[in-house]
C-alpha atoms as one frame of an Amber mdcrd trajectory, in Angstrom:
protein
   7.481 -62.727 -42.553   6.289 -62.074 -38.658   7.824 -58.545 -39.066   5.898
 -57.799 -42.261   2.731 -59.085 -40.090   3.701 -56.691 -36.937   4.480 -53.714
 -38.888   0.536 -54.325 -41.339  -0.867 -55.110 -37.685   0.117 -52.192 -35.718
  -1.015 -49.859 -39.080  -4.127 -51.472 -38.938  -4.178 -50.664 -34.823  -3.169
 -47.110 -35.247  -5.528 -46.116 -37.969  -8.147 -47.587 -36.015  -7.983 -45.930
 -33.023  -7.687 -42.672 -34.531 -10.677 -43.340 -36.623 -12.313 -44.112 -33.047
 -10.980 -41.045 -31.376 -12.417 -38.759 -34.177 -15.956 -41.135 -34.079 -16.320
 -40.269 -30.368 -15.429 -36.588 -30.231 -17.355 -35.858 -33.378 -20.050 -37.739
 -31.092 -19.235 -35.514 -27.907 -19.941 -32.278 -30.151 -16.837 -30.860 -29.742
 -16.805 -27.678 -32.118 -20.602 -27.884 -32.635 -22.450 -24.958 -32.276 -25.321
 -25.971 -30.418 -28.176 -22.712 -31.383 -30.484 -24.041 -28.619 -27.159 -22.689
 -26.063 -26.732 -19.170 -25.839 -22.808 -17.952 -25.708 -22.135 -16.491 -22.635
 -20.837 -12.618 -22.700 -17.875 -12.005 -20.843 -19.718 -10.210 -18.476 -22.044
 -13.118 -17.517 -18.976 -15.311 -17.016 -17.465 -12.366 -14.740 -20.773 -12.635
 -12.709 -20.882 -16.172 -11.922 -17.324 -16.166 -11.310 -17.780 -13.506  -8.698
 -16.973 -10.860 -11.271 -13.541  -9.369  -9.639 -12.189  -8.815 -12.679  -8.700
  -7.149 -11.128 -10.293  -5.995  -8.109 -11.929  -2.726 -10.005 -15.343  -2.558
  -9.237 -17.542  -3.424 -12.370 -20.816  -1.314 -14.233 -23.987  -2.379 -13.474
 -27.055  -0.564 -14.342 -27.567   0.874 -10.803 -23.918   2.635 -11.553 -26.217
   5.713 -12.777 -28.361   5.849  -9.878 -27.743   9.094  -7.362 -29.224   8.763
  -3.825 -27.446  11.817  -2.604 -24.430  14.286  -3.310 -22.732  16.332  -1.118
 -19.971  19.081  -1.315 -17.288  20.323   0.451 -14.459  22.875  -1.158 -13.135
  21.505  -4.798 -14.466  17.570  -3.695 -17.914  15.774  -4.645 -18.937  12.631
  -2.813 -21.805  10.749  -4.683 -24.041   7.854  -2.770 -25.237   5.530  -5.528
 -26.528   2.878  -2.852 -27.302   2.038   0.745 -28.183  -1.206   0.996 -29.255
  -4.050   4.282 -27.257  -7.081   3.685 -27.419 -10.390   5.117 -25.747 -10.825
   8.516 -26.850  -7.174  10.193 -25.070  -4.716   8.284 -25.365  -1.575   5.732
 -23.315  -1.010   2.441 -23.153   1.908   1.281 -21.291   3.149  -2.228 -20.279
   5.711  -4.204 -17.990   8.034  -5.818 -15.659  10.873  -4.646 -14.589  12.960
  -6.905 -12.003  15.655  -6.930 -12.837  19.197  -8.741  -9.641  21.454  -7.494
  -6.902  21.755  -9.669  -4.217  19.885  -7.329  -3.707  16.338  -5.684  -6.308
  15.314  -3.123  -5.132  12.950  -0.353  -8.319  12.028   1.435  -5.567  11.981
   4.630  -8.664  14.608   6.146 -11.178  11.655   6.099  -9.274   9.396   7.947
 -10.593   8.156  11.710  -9.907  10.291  15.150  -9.810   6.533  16.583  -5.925
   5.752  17.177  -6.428   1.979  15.956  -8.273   2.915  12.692  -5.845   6.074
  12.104  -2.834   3.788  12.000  -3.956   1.054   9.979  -5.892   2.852   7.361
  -4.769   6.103   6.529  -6.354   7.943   3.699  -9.567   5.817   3.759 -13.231
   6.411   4.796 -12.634   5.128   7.985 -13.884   8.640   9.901 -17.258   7.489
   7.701 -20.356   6.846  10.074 -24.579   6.413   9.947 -26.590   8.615  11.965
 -30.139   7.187  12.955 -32.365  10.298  13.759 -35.327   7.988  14.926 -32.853
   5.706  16.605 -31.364   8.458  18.175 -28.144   6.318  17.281 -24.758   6.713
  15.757 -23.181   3.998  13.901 -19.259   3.614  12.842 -17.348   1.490  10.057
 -16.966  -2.017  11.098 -13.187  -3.420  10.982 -11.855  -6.483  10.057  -9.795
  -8.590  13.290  -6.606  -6.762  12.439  -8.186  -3.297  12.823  -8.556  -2.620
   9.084 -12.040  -1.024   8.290 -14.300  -2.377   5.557 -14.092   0.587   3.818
 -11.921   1.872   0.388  -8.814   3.455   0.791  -7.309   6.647  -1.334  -3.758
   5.029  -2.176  -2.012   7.504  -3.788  -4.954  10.022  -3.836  -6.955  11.634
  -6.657  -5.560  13.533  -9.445  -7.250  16.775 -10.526 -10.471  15.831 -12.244
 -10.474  11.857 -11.363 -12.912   9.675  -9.961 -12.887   6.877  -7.696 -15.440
   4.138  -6.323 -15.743   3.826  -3.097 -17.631   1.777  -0.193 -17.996   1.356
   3.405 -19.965  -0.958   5.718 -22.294  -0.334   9.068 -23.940  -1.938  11.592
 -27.496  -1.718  10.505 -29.960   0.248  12.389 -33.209  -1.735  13.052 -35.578
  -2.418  10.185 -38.001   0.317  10.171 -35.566   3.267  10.930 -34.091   2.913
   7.202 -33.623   6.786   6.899 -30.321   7.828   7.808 -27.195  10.486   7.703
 -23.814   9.532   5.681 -21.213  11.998   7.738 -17.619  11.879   6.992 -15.287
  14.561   7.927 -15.813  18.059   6.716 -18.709  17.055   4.166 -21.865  18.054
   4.842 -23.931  14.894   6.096 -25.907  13.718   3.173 -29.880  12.135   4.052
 -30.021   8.236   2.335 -33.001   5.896   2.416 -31.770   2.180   3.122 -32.690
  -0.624   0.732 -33.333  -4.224   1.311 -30.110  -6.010  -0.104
């Protein structure tokens, strides 16, 4: 008889709790769609994630934006911003893009500076600011281990491709916010700086 009693009393137990469990997350709104609450787009859950999304730099609607292009044989480098940032340095992006009908390198922008040379060959590490009103030249800042804050060409550019790039500056003084982008052989290309 006590068995028959156990068994009915832990049926009764069971059935209970479930009926609880589905009471409180019917209650917590789980699989509710709540119309007051937008749904995010992937791309606004990239942004306040920091938006690395593999490391590949993501479109924004400045992405169309040309400050300056510049030429030099069968390659096209395009500025697409310049920009202060917090902390007393420029950033400035773009994209290089090769025209010629073979494999470009970008070994030829690399720096004349021994420590820069070595640990980032194929980069825009030979990249620097001129300030005409400063009368000033400013080069790519580096990390502690020597690497510059800059993109690197690994494995170079394919006839036809296109790749992002960026490098960061010192910043000249606020005021003097027209400057030169030189780098290597290209002809230097006139920016205005924005406020980041």
């Amino acid at each position: 008889m006590s068995m028959r009693r156990t068994k009915a009393r832990t049926a009764v137990t069971a059935v209970a709790t479930a009926a609880g469990l589905v009471l409180t997350l019917g209650a917590c709104g789980i699989g509710d769609d709540d119309p007051s609450e937008p749904e995010k787009s992937a791309s606004a859950e990239g942004a306040e994630d920091g938006g690395s999304g593999g490391g590949e730099q993501s479109t924004s609607e400045g992405d169309d934006q040309v400050l300056a292009q510049v030429k030099s044989g069968d390659i096209a480098l395009t500025i697409r911003s310049a920009r202060r940032e917090e902390g007393g340095f420029v950033t400035v992006t773009g994209t290089v893009t090769n025209n010629g009908s073979g494999v470009w390198t970008g070994i030829e922008w690399k720096s004349d500076e021994t420590e820069l040379s070595l640990k980032n060959p194929a980069s825009m590490a030979a990249a620097r600011l001129v300030d005409k009103a400063g009368k000033k030249r400013y080069y790519i800042l580096r990390d502690t281990e020597g690497r510059c804050l800059c993109t690197a060409f690994k494995g170079g550019l394919n006839s036809g491709e296109s790749e992002s790039w960026y490098t960061q500056f010192p910043a000249p003084p606020k005021g003097n916010d027209e400057v030169d982008f030189q780098i290597a052989d290209m002809p230097p290309a006139t920016i205005t700086l924005s406020e980041g």
